[in-house]
PDB file of C-alpha atoms in Angstrom:
ATOM      1  CA  UNK A 270       0.000   0.000   0.000  1.00 56.00           C
ATOM      2  CA  UNK A 271       1.362   3.416  -0.974  1.00 57.00           C
ATOM      3  CA  UNK A 272       0.150   6.639   0.615  1.00 55.00           C
ATOM      4  CA  UNK A 273       1.186   9.145  -2.021  1.00 50.00           C
ATOM      5  CA  UNK A 274       0.959  12.527  -3.654  1.00 46.00           C
ATOM      6  CA  UNK A 275      -0.159  14.901  -0.883  1.00 50.00           C
ATOM      7  CA  UNK A 276       1.899  13.184   1.896  1.00 50.00           C
ATOM      8  CA  UNK A 277       0.701  13.220   5.497  1.00 45.00           C
ATOM      9  CA  UNK A 278       0.625  16.938   6.132  1.00 46.00           C
ATOM     10  CA  UNK A 279      -3.077  16.728   5.318  1.00 50.00           C
ATOM     11  CA  UNK A 280      -5.208  15.782   8.341  1.00 49.00           C
ATOM     12  CA  UNK A 281      -6.803  12.715   6.750  1.00 48.00           C
ATOM     13  CA  UNK A 282      -3.521  11.125   5.726  1.00 60.00           C
ATOM     14  CA  UNK A 283      -1.911  11.930   9.056  1.00 61.00           C
ATOM     15  CA  UNK A 284      -4.723  10.238  10.946  1.00 66.00           C
ATOM     16  CA  UNK A 285      -4.657   7.212   8.670  1.00 69.00           C
ATOM     17  CA  UNK A 286      -0.877   6.744   8.673  1.00 66.00           C
ATOM     18  CA  UNK A 287      -0.646   7.145  12.432  1.00 65.00           C
ATOM     19  CA  UNK A 288      -3.370   4.497  12.912  1.00 74.00           C
ATOM     20  CA  UNK A 289      -1.354   1.781  11.182  1.00 77.00           C
ATOM     21  CA  UNK A 290       0.287   0.684  14.462  1.00 84.00           C
ATOM     22  CA  UNK A 291       3.639  -0.073  12.864  1.00 92.00           C
ATOM     23  CA  UNK A 292       6.639  -1.386  14.785  1.00 95.00           C
ATOM     24  CA  UNK A 293       9.153   0.818  12.997  1.00 97.00           C
ATOM     25  CA  UNK A 294       9.428   3.648  10.490  1.00 97.00           C
ATOM     26  CA  UNK A 295      12.214   3.421   7.910  1.00 98.00           C
ATOM     27  CA  UNK A 296      13.482   6.765   6.591  1.00 98.00           C
ATOM     28  CA  UNK A 297      15.489   6.303   3.416  1.00 97.00           C
ATOM     29  CA  UNK A 298      18.609   8.389   2.858  1.00 93.00           C
ATOM     30  CA  UNK A 299      18.739  10.353  -0.330  1.00 85.00           C
ATOM     31  CA  UNK A 300      22.023  12.084  -0.996  1.00 89.00           C
ATOM     32  CA  UNK A 301      25.041  13.928   0.343  1.00 91.00           C
ATOM     33  CA  UNK A 302      24.266  16.011   3.476  1.00 93.00           C
ATOM     34  CA  UNK A 303      24.822  19.763   3.476  1.00 91.00           C
ATOM     35  CA  UNK A 304      26.207  19.654   7.033  1.00 93.00           C
ATOM     36  CA  UNK A 305      26.277  17.164   9.941  1.00 94.00           C
ATOM     37  CA  UNK A 306      22.739  18.216  10.938  1.00 94.00           C
ATOM     38  CA  UNK A 307      21.461  19.165   7.505  1.00 95.00           C
ATOM     39  CA  UNK A 308      20.392  16.447   5.035  1.00 96.00           C
ATOM     40  CA  UNK A 309      19.223  17.430   1.518  1.00 94.00           C
ATOM     41  CA  UNK A 310      15.949  19.361   1.398  1.00 94.00           C
ATOM     42  CA  UNK A 311      13.929  16.454   0.002  1.00 94.00           C
ATOM     43  CA  UNK A 312      15.259  14.183   2.789  1.00 96.00           C
ATOM     44  CA  UNK A 313      14.294  16.829   5.346  1.00 96.00           C
ATOM     45  CA  UNK A 314      10.764  16.512   3.974  1.00 95.00           C
ATOM     46  CA  UNK A 315      10.851  12.796   4.793  1.00 96.00           C
ATOM     47  CA  UNK A 316      12.069  13.593   8.305  1.00 97.00           C
ATOM     48  CA  UNK A 317       9.468  16.342   8.797  1.00 96.00           C
ATOM     49  CA  UNK A 318       6.737  13.865   7.887  1.00 93.00           C
ATOM     50  CA  UNK A 319       8.146  11.245  10.260  1.00 95.00           C
ATOM     51  CA  UNK A 320       8.334  13.754  13.129  1.00 95.00           C
ATOM     52  CA  UNK A 321       4.707  14.672  12.497  1.00 92.00           C
ATOM     53  CA  UNK A 322       3.761  10.978  12.528  1.00 91.00           C
ATOM     54  CA  UNK A 323       5.617  10.297  15.771  1.00 91.00           C
ATOM     55  CA  UNK A 324       3.767  13.141  17.454  1.00 88.00           C
ATOM     56  CA  UNK A 325       0.472  11.763  16.132  1.00 85.00           C
ATOM     57  CA  UNK A 326       1.282   8.261  17.424  1.00 85.00           C
ATOM     58  CA  UNK A 327       1.987   9.697  20.875  1.00 81.00           C
ATOM     59  CA  UNK A 328      -1.233  11.705  20.879  1.00 79.00           C
ATOM     60  CA  UNK A 329      -3.276   8.639  19.931  1.00 75.00           C
ATOM     61  CA  UNK A 330      -1.785   6.483  22.689  1.00 69.00           C
ATOM     62  CA  UNK A 331      -1.746   9.299  25.272  1.00 64.00           C
ATOM     63  CA  UNK A 332       1.804   8.424  26.309  1.00 61.00           C
ATOM     64  CA  UNK A 333       5.360   8.738  25.045  1.00 63.00           C
ATOM     65  CA  UNK A 334       5.479   5.367  23.270  1.00 73.00           C
ATOM     66  CA  UNK A 335       6.026   5.494  19.527  1.00 86.00           C
ATOM     67  CA  UNK A 336       7.495   3.314  16.770  1.00 93.00           C
ATOM     68  CA  UNK A 337      11.244   3.114  16.412  1.00 96.00           C
ATOM     69  CA  UNK A 338      12.712   5.189  13.603  1.00 98.00           C
ATOM     70  CA  UNK A 339      15.548   3.752  11.525  1.00 98.00           C
ATOM     71  CA  UNK A 340      17.456   6.240   9.361  1.00 98.00           C
ATOM     72  CA  UNK A 341      19.013   4.444   6.403  1.00 98.00           C
ATOM     73  CA  UNK A 342      22.133   4.804   4.257  1.00 97.00           C
ATOM     74  CA  UNK A 343      25.856   5.283   4.668  1.00 96.00           C
ATOM     75  CA  UNK A 344      26.151   7.222   1.419  1.00 94.00           C
ATOM     76  CA  UNK A 345      25.360   7.233  -2.271  1.00 88.00           C
ATOM     77  CA  UNK A 346      27.170   5.373  -5.024  1.00 79.00           C
ATOM     78  CA  UNK A 347      26.834   8.404  -7.314  1.00 71.00           C
ATOM     79  CA  UNK A 348      28.812  11.012  -5.324  1.00 81.00           C
ATOM     80  CA  UNK A 349      31.788  11.275  -2.939  1.00 86.00           C
ATOM     81  CA  UNK A 350      31.146  11.178   0.796  1.00 89.00           C
ATOM     82  CA  UNK A 351      30.860  14.283   2.937  1.00 91.00           C
ATOM     83  CA  UNK A 352      34.055  14.401   5.023  1.00 92.00           C
ATOM     84  CA  UNK A 353      33.822  16.069   8.443  1.00 91.00           C
ATOM     85  CA  UNK A 354      36.454  18.711   9.066  1.00 89.00           C
ATOM     86  CA  UNK A 355      37.143  17.979  12.735  1.00 90.00           C
ATOM     87  CA  UNK A 356      38.185  14.325  12.326  1.00 90.00           C
ATOM     88  CA  UNK A 357      38.450  13.624   8.590  1.00 91.00           C
ATOM     89  CA  UNK A 358      35.883  10.808   8.772  1.00 92.00           C
ATOM     90  CA  UNK A 359      32.849  10.286   6.495  1.00 93.00           C
ATOM     91  CA  UNK A 360      29.494  11.657   7.614  1.00 95.00           C
ATOM     92  CA  UNK A 361      26.880   8.971   7.051  1.00 96.00           C
ATOM     93  CA  UNK A 362      23.660  10.123   5.409  1.00 97.00           C
ATOM     94  CA  UNK A 363      21.713   8.353   8.151  1.00 97.00           C
ATOM     95  CA  UNK A 364      23.625  10.311  10.809  1.00 97.00           C
ATOM     96  CA  UNK A 365      22.554  13.640   9.285  1.00 97.00           C
ATOM     97  CA  UNK A 366      18.934  12.442   9.135  1.00 98.00           C
ATOM     98  CA  UNK A 367      19.096  11.293  12.771  1.00 98.00           C
ATOM     99  CA  UNK A 368      20.560  14.631  13.871  1.00 98.00           C
ATOM    100  CA  UNK A 369      17.819  16.513  12.034  1.00 98.00           C
ATOM    101  CA  UNK A 370      15.115  14.341  13.638  1.00 98.00           C
ATOM    102  CA  UNK A 371      16.593  15.015  17.072  1.00 97.00           C
ATOM    103  CA  UNK A 372      16.408  18.753  16.351  1.00 97.00           C
ATOM    104  CA  UNK A 373      12.708  18.227  15.618  1.00 96.00           C
ATOM    105  CA  UNK A 374      12.242  16.776  19.089  1.00 95.00           C
ATOM    106  CA  UNK A 375      12.228  13.038  18.384  1.00 94.00           C
ATOM    107  CA  UNK A 376      13.755  11.254  21.421  1.00 93.00           C
ATOM    108  CA  UNK A 377      17.233   9.827  20.878  1.00 95.00           C
ATOM    109  CA  UNK A 378      16.075   6.492  22.297  1.00 94.00           C
ATOM    110  CA  UNK A 379      13.617   6.133  19.396  1.00 94.00           C
ATOM    111  CA  UNK A 380      16.201   6.675  16.645  1.00 97.00           C
ATOM    112  CA  UNK A 381      18.565   4.145  15.074  1.00 98.00           C
ATOM    113  CA  UNK A 382      21.011   4.545  12.194  1.00 98.00           C
ATOM    114  CA  UNK A 383      21.891   2.017   9.500  1.00 98.00           C
ATOM    115  CA  UNK A 384      25.418   2.781   8.239  1.00 97.00           C
ATOM    116  CA  UNK A 385      26.229   0.032   5.737  1.00 96.00           C
ATOM    117  CA  UNK A 386      24.105   0.646   2.634  1.00 96.00           C
ATOM    118  CA  UNK A 387      24.878   2.685  -0.492  1.00 95.00           C
ATOM    119  CA  UNK A 388      21.744   2.158  -2.583  1.00 95.00           C
ATOM    120  CA  UNK A 389      18.126   1.086  -2.198  1.00 96.00           C
ATOM    121  CA  UNK A 390      18.794  -2.657  -2.522  1.00 97.00           C
ATOM    122  CA  UNK A 391      21.371  -2.573   0.251  1.00 97.00           C
ATOM    123  CA  UNK A 392      19.045  -0.242   2.223  1.00 97.00           C
ATOM    124  CA  UNK A 393      16.502  -3.047   2.304  1.00 98.00           C
ATOM    125  CA  UNK A 394      18.978  -5.899   2.821  1.00 98.00           C
ATOM    126  CA  UNK A 395      20.889  -4.379   5.738  1.00 98.00           C
ATOM    127  CA  UNK A 396      17.751  -3.025   7.384  1.00 98.00           C
ATOM    128  CA  UNK A 397      16.273  -6.494   7.428  1.00 98.00           C
ATOM    129  CA  UNK A 398      19.461  -8.368   8.386  1.00 97.00           C
ATOM    130  CA  UNK A 399      20.648  -5.843  11.001  1.00 97.00           C
ATOM    131  CA  UNK A 400      17.408  -4.551  12.516  1.00 98.00           C
ATOM    132  CA  UNK A 401      14.004  -5.958  11.681  1.00 98.00           C
ATOM    133  CA  UNK A 402      14.754  -9.708  11.699  1.00 97.00           C
ATOM    134  CA  UNK A 403      16.633  -9.366  14.981  1.00 97.00           C
ATOM    135  CA  UNK A 404      14.205  -7.023  16.756  1.00 97.00           C
ATOM    136  CA  UNK A 405      11.064  -8.775  15.563  1.00 96.00           C
ATOM    137  CA  UNK A 406       9.709  -5.655  13.886  1.00 97.00           C
ATOM    138  CA  UNK A 407       7.183  -6.912  11.359  1.00 96.00           C
ATOM    139  CA  UNK A 408       4.858  -3.988  10.537  1.00 95.00           C
ATOM    140  CA  UNK A 409       6.971  -1.364   8.799  1.00 96.00           C
ATOM    141  CA  UNK A 410       6.320   2.049   7.277  1.00 95.00           C
ATOM    142  CA  UNK A 411       8.844   2.983   4.564  1.00 96.00           C
ATOM    143  CA  UNK A 412       9.198   6.722   3.910  1.00 96.00           C
ATOM    144  CA  UNK A 413      10.745   8.327   0.821  1.00 96.00           C
ATOM    145  CA  UNK A 414       9.896  10.859  -1.910  1.00 94.00           C
ATOM    146  CA  UNK A 415       7.489  10.373  -4.816  1.00 94.00           C
ATOM    147  CA  UNK A 416      10.272  10.082  -7.414  1.00 94.00           C
ATOM    148  CA  UNK A 417      11.732   7.155  -5.448  1.00 94.00           C
ATOM    149  CA  UNK A 418       8.650   5.375  -4.113  1.00 95.00           C
ATOM    150  CA  UNK A 419       7.929   2.813  -6.847  1.00 95.00           C
ATOM    151  CA  UNK A 420      11.426   1.339  -7.107  1.00 96.00           C
ATOM    152  CA  UNK A 421      11.610   1.416  -3.316  1.00 97.00           C
ATOM    153  CA  UNK A 422       8.405  -0.616  -3.059  1.00 96.00           C
ATOM    154  CA  UNK A 423       9.593  -3.121  -5.665  1.00 97.00           C
ATOM    155  CA  UNK A 424      12.881  -3.618  -3.806  1.00 98.00           C
ATOM    156  CA  UNK A 425      11.520  -3.771  -0.241  1.00 98.00           C
ATOM    157  CA  UNK A 426       8.652  -6.086  -1.271  1.00 97.00           C
ATOM    158  CA  UNK A 427      11.270  -8.397  -2.822  1.00 98.00           C
ATOM    159  CA  UNK A 428      13.866  -8.334  -0.013  1.00 98.00           C
ATOM    160  CA  UNK A 429      11.337  -8.609   2.815  1.00 98.00           C
ATOM    161  CA  UNK A 430       9.399 -11.481   1.225  1.00 97.00           C
ATOM    162  CA  UNK A 431      12.204 -13.962   0.532  1.00 97.00           C
ATOM    163  CA  UNK A 432      13.163 -16.623   3.107  1.00 96.00           C
ATOM    164  CA  UNK A 433      16.597 -16.447   4.710  1.00 95.00           C
ATOM    165  CA  UNK A 434      17.702 -19.619   2.918  1.00 93.00           C
ATOM    166  CA  UNK A 435      16.246 -22.142   0.487  1.00 92.00           C
ATOM    167  CA  UNK A 436      13.516 -24.172   2.165  1.00 92.00           C
ATOM    168  CA  UNK A 437      13.325 -21.764   5.083  1.00 91.00           C
ATOM    169  CA  UNK A 438      10.095 -20.413   6.549  1.00 90.00           C
ATOM    170  CA  UNK A 439       8.278 -17.644   4.741  1.00 87.00           C
ATOM    171  CA  UNK A 440       8.403 -14.165   6.207  1.00 92.00           C
ATOM    172  CA  UNK A 441       5.450 -12.455   7.817  1.00 94.00           C
ATOM    173  CA  UNK A 442       6.300  -8.843   7.119  1.00 97.00           C
ATOM    174  CA  UNK A 443       3.626  -6.256   6.427  1.00 95.00           C
ATOM    175  CA  UNK A 444       4.956  -3.183   4.660  1.00 96.00           C
ATOM    176  CA  UNK A 445       3.381   0.226   4.070  1.00 94.00           C
ATOM    177  CA  UNK A 446       4.886   3.008   1.970  1.00 94.00           C
ATOM    178  CA  UNK A 447       4.616   6.744   2.397  1.00 93.00           C
ATOM    179  CA  UNK A 448       5.380   8.994  -0.589  1.00 92.00           C
ATOM    180  CA  UNK A 449       6.452  12.544   0.318  1.00 92.00           C
ATOM    181  CA  UNK A 450       6.393  15.565  -1.977  1.00 92.00           C
ATOM    182  CA  UNK A 451       9.421  16.253  -4.180  1.00 93.00           C
ATOM    183  CA  UNK A 452      10.780  19.458  -2.671  1.00 92.00           C
ATOM    184  CA  UNK A 453      14.178  21.070  -3.154  1.00 90.00           C
ATOM    185  CA  UNK A 454      14.853  19.771  -6.668  1.00 89.00           C
ATOM    186  CA  UNK A 455      14.339  21.325 -10.098  1.00 90.00           C
ATOM    187  CA  UNK A 456      11.772  19.773 -12.414  1.00 92.00           C
ATOM    188  CA  UNK A 457      14.625  18.654 -14.676  1.00 91.00           C
ATOM    189  CA  UNK A 458      16.430  16.893 -11.834  1.00 90.00           C
ATOM    190  CA  UNK A 459      13.217  15.172 -10.731  1.00 92.00           C
ATOM    191  CA  UNK A 460      12.534  13.935 -14.260  1.00 92.00           C
ATOM    192  CA  UNK A 461      16.107  12.633 -14.595  1.00 91.00           C
ATOM    193  CA  UNK A 462      15.694  10.790 -11.309  1.00 90.00           C
ATOM    194  CA  UNK A 463      12.293   9.361 -12.283  1.00 93.00           C
ATOM    195  CA  UNK A 464      13.797   7.988 -15.484  1.00 93.00           C
ATOM    196  CA  UNK A 465      16.654   6.418 -13.527  1.00 92.00           C
ATOM    197  CA  UNK A 466      14.240   4.946 -10.969  1.00 94.00           C
ATOM    198  CA  UNK A 467      11.942   3.525 -13.642  1.00 96.00           C
ATOM    199  CA  UNK A 468      14.817   1.607 -15.246  1.00 95.00           C
ATOM    200  CA  UNK A 469      15.863   0.309 -11.853  1.00 95.00           C
ATOM    201  CA  UNK A 470      12.337  -0.755 -10.935  1.00 97.00           C
ATOM    202  CA  UNK A 471      12.009  -2.704 -14.185  1.00 97.00           C
ATOM    203  CA  UNK A 472      15.296  -4.511 -13.525  1.00 97.00           C
ATOM    204  CA  UNK A 473      14.159  -5.487 -10.026  1.00 97.00           C
ATOM    205  CA  UNK A 474      10.740  -6.742 -11.118  1.00 97.00           C
ATOM    206  CA  UNK A 475      11.794  -8.542 -14.297  1.00 98.00           C
ATOM    207  CA  UNK A 476      15.252  -9.822 -13.338  1.00 97.00           C
ATOM    208  CA  UNK A 477      16.642  -9.520  -9.824  1.00 97.00           C
ATOM    209  CA  UNK A 478      13.585 -10.622  -7.844  1.00 97.00           C
ATOM    210  CA  UNK A 479      13.205 -13.674 -10.085  1.00 97.00           C
ATOM    211  CA  UNK A 480      16.869 -14.641  -9.928  1.00 97.00           C
ATOM    212  CA  UNK A 481      17.634 -14.091  -6.230  1.00 98.00           C
ATOM    213  CA  UNK A 482      14.933 -15.779  -4.168  1.00 97.00           C
ATOM    214  CA  UNK A 483      16.564 -16.058  -0.730  1.00 97.00           C
ATOM    215  CA  UNK A 484      18.282 -13.586   1.561  1.00 97.00           C
ATOM    216  CA  UNK A 485      21.453 -15.643   1.234  1.00 97.00           C
ATOM    217  CA  UNK A 486      21.398 -15.365  -2.562  1.00 98.00           C
ATOM    218  CA  UNK A 487      20.843 -11.596  -2.290  1.00 98.00           C
ATOM    219  CA  UNK A 488      23.983 -11.414  -0.168  1.00 98.00           C
ATOM    220  CA  UNK A 489      25.755 -13.383  -2.884  1.00 97.00           C
ATOM    221  CA  UNK A 490      24.557 -10.872  -5.469  1.00 97.00           C
ATOM    222  CA  UNK A 491      25.844  -7.952  -3.376  1.00 97.00           C
ATOM    223  CA  UNK A 492      29.248  -9.500  -2.688  1.00 97.00           C
ATOM    224  CA  UNK A 493      29.895 -10.559  -6.289  1.00 96.00           C
ATOM    225  CA  UNK A 494      28.115  -7.996  -8.505  1.00 94.00           C
ATOM    226  CA  UNK A 495      27.735  -4.784  -6.503  1.00 92.00           C
ATOM    227  CA  UNK A 496      30.324  -2.020  -6.945  1.00 89.00           C
ATOM    228  CA  UNK A 497      30.330  -1.224  -3.220  1.00 90.00           C
ATOM    229  CA  UNK A 498      30.348  -4.776  -1.796  1.00 94.00           C
ATOM    230  CA  UNK A 499      32.241  -7.010  -4.253  1.00 94.00           C
ATOM    231  CA  UNK A 500      35.880  -7.237  -3.094  1.00 95.00           C
ATOM    232  CA  UNK A 501      37.379  -7.322  -6.602  1.00 93.00           C
ATOM    233  CA  UNK A 502      35.417  -4.253  -7.696  1.00 91.00           C
ATOM    234  CA  UNK A 503      36.322  -2.312  -4.569  1.00 91.00           C
ATOM    235  CA  UNK A 504      40.006  -3.126  -5.048  1.00 93.00           C
ATOM    236  CA  UNK A 505      39.936  -1.943  -8.669  1.00 91.00           C
ATOM    237  CA  UNK A 506      38.161   1.259  -7.661  1.00 86.00           C
ATOM    238  CA  UNK A 507      40.744   1.937  -4.958  1.00 86.00           C
ATOM    239  CA  UNK A 508      43.481   1.610  -7.589  1.00 87.00           C
ATOM    240  CA  UNK A 509      41.740   4.135  -9.846  1.00 82.00           C
ATOM    241  CA  UNK A 510      41.406   1.844 -12.845  1.00 77.00           C
ATOM    242  CA  UNK A 511      39.023   4.345 -14.479  1.00 53.00           C
ATOM    243  CA  UNK A 512      36.100   1.939 -14.859  1.00 58.00           C
ATOM    244  CA  UNK A 513      33.825   3.665 -12.350  1.00 55.00           C
ATOM    245  CA  UNK A 514      30.279   4.283 -13.550  1.00 58.00           C
ATOM    246  CA  UNK A 515      29.550   7.891 -14.458  1.00 57.00           C
ATOM    247  CA  UNK A 516      26.271   9.603 -13.663  1.00 55.00           C
ATOM    248  CA  UNK A 517      24.773  12.561 -15.506  1.00 61.00           C
ATOM    249  CA  UNK A 518      24.799  16.012 -13.922  1.00 63.00           C
ATOM    250  CA  UNK A 519      21.017  16.149 -13.469  1.00 57.00           C
ATOM    251  CA  UNK A 520      21.007  12.735 -11.788  1.00 56.00           C
ATOM    252  CA  UNK A 521      23.801  13.853  -9.462  1.00 59.00           C
ATOM    253  CA  UNK A 522      21.737  16.898  -8.499  1.00 58.00           C
ATOM    254  CA  UNK A 523      18.963  14.528  -7.411  1.00 57.00           C
ATOM    255  CA  UNK A 524      21.461  12.838  -5.069  1.00 63.00           C
ATOM    256  CA  UNK A 525      22.491  16.027  -3.296  1.00 58.00           C
ATOM    257  CA  UNK A 526      25.267  17.459  -5.447  1.00 60.00           C
ATOM    258  CA  UNK A 527      25.283  21.247  -5.420  1.00 60.00           C
ATOM    259  CA  UNK A 528      24.543  22.935  -8.723  1.00 52.00           C
ATOM    260  CA  UNK A 529      28.007  24.504  -8.672  1.00 47.00           C
ATOM    261  CA  UNK A 530      29.418  21.003  -8.885  1.00 40.00           C
ATOM    262  CA  UNK A 531      31.239  20.877  -5.598  1.00 39.00           C
ATOM    263  CA  UNK A 532      31.189  21.339  -1.848  1.00 39.00           C
ATOM    264  CA  UNK A 533      33.839  22.902   0.314  1.00 38.00           C
ATOM    265  CA  UNK A 534      32.927  20.495   3.101  1.00 39.00           C
ATOM    266  CA  UNK A 535      33.671  17.281   1.233  1.00 40.00           C
ATOM    267  CA  UNK A 536      37.438  17.573   0.950  1.00 40.00           C
ATOM    268  CA  UNK A 537      40.360  19.660   2.074  1.00 41.00           C
ATOM    269  CA  UNK A 538      43.217  21.078   0.038  1.00 41.00           C
ATOM    270  CA  UNK A 539      45.727  19.565   2.484  1.00 43.00           C
ATOM    271  CA  UNK A 540      44.917  16.253   4.176  1.00 44.00           C
ATOM    272  CA  UNK A 541      46.627  14.113   6.824  1.00 40.00           C
ATOM    273  CA  UNK A 542      46.631  10.415   5.954  1.00 40.00           C
ATOM    274  CA  UNK A 543      48.619   7.528   7.472  1.00 40.00           C
ATOM    275  CA  UNK A 544      50.900   9.911   9.302  1.00 41.00           C
ATOM    276  CA  UNK A 545      51.750  11.860   6.140  1.00 40.00           C
ATOM    277  CA  UNK A 546      50.702  15.225   4.773  1.00 41.00           C
ATOM    278  CA  UNK A 547      48.906  14.697   1.458  1.00 44.00           C
ATOM    279  CA  UNK A 548      48.578  17.585  -1.003  1.00 46.00           C
ATOM    280  CA  UNK A 549      46.582  17.152  -4.253  1.00 50.00           C
ATOM    281  CA  UNK A 550      48.589  17.523  -7.470  1.00 52.00           C
ATOM    282  CA  UNK A 551      46.538  20.478  -8.689  1.00 49.00           C
ATOM    283  CA  UNK A 552      47.412  22.332  -5.478  1.00 52.00           C
ATOM    284  CA  UNK A 553      51.133  21.722  -5.981  1.00 50.00           C
ATOM    285  CA  UNK A 554      50.933  22.919  -9.574  1.00 54.00           C
ATOM    286  CA  UNK A 555      49.136  26.077  -8.466  1.00 58.00           C
ATOM    287  CA  UNK A 556      51.749  26.800  -5.771  1.00 60.00           C
ATOM    288  CA  UNK A 557      54.589  26.225  -8.246  1.00 60.00           C
ATOM    289  CA  UNK A 558      53.040  28.636 -10.744  1.00 64.00           C
ATOM    290  CA  UNK A 559      52.642  31.294  -8.078  1.00 66.00           C
ATOM    291  CA  UNK A 560      56.251  30.875  -6.893  1.00 64.00           C
ATOM    292  CA  UNK A 561      57.566  30.972 -10.452  1.00 69.00           C
ATOM    293  CA  UNK A 562      55.521  34.092 -11.171  1.00 68.00           C
ATOM    294  CA  UNK A 563      56.894  35.827  -8.105  1.00 68.00           C
ATOM    295  CA  UNK A 564      60.442  34.758  -8.980  1.00 63.00           C
ATOM    296  CA  UNK A 565      60.346  36.104 -12.537  1.00 63.00           C
ATOM    297  CA  UNK A 566      58.553  39.244 -11.427  1.00 66.00           C
ATOM    298  CA  UNK A 567      61.250  40.036  -8.864  1.00 65.00           C
ATOM    299  CA  UNK A 568      63.995  39.159 -11.362  1.00 63.00           C
ATOM    300  CA  UNK A 569      62.509  41.496 -13.964  1.00 63.00           C
ATOM    301  CA  UNK A 570      62.189  44.229 -11.356  1.00 56.00           C
ATOM    302  CA  UNK A 571      65.842  43.745 -10.282  1.00 59.00           C
ATOM    303  CA  UNK A 572      67.203  43.951 -13.842  1.00 58.00           C
ATOM    304  CA  UNK A 573      65.044  46.979 -14.614  1.00 57.00           C
ATOM    305  CA  UNK A 574      66.435  48.867 -11.589  1.00 59.00           C
ATOM    306  CA  UNK A 575      69.999  47.788 -12.397  1.00 60.00           C
ATOM    307  CA  UNK A 576      69.779  49.143 -15.948  1.00 59.00           C
ATOM    308  CA  UNK A 577      68.318  52.385 -14.655  1.00 56.00           C
TER     309      UNK A 577
END
């Protein structure tokens, strides 16, 4: 079931969604954060909706009990990670979403972060294997934006319906989906993302879900075919073999890239790695050009004064 279009800021949808009595709400990550407490605008919309739902749950039960909230995603496969300035470590997308939810007043004890996934398939896999199977959460509300909702449903329906292994018991999950408005993106970026999502949804429905029918086989798919989980692919990427997949500019915008094409928070000119100072080549070239310019300028000035 998908609650879509107007999202739950309307009274009717808020009342209905909050009456579902779910065990947990899953908030999908959606792109590179703007700061440690500032996810992309369209992800904030997801979080705003979830905060509104949590408040409604508490009002209905007349106490402080509410479903757990799991913020998903370590990062995106389409863009570099946000690197925090104070320690040089990656900022997980789920961490930024959790921080934003806490600012909205959601209790810390209600919030969990999933920090292993880099796309929607791994969102679903690691949420199930790390949280819902273990905690016994069976009624789940999945929250994302409209441009992402249909591929999300195809993937989560697939991952949460397969048994753990061949011949194992069937699952008893009941999933609901909440589609939030597409805010913070241009119409062009939304259309580029919809096109990307439609291709992905078709691949899940027609190929992946038919080929990988157990949770174990999905893990096999991730660790042999996925760019962020297959050891051989990760090794080649770390060596810079040049075979990384390229994404179009509009698609990157829909994953949180700034329109200027960069972010001052994602990297530093000078970095400290493995006990060594690391300076990018372009920075060294720039410094050399400046020094050479100063040298020849002073030399020309010296000769000019000498001849005078």
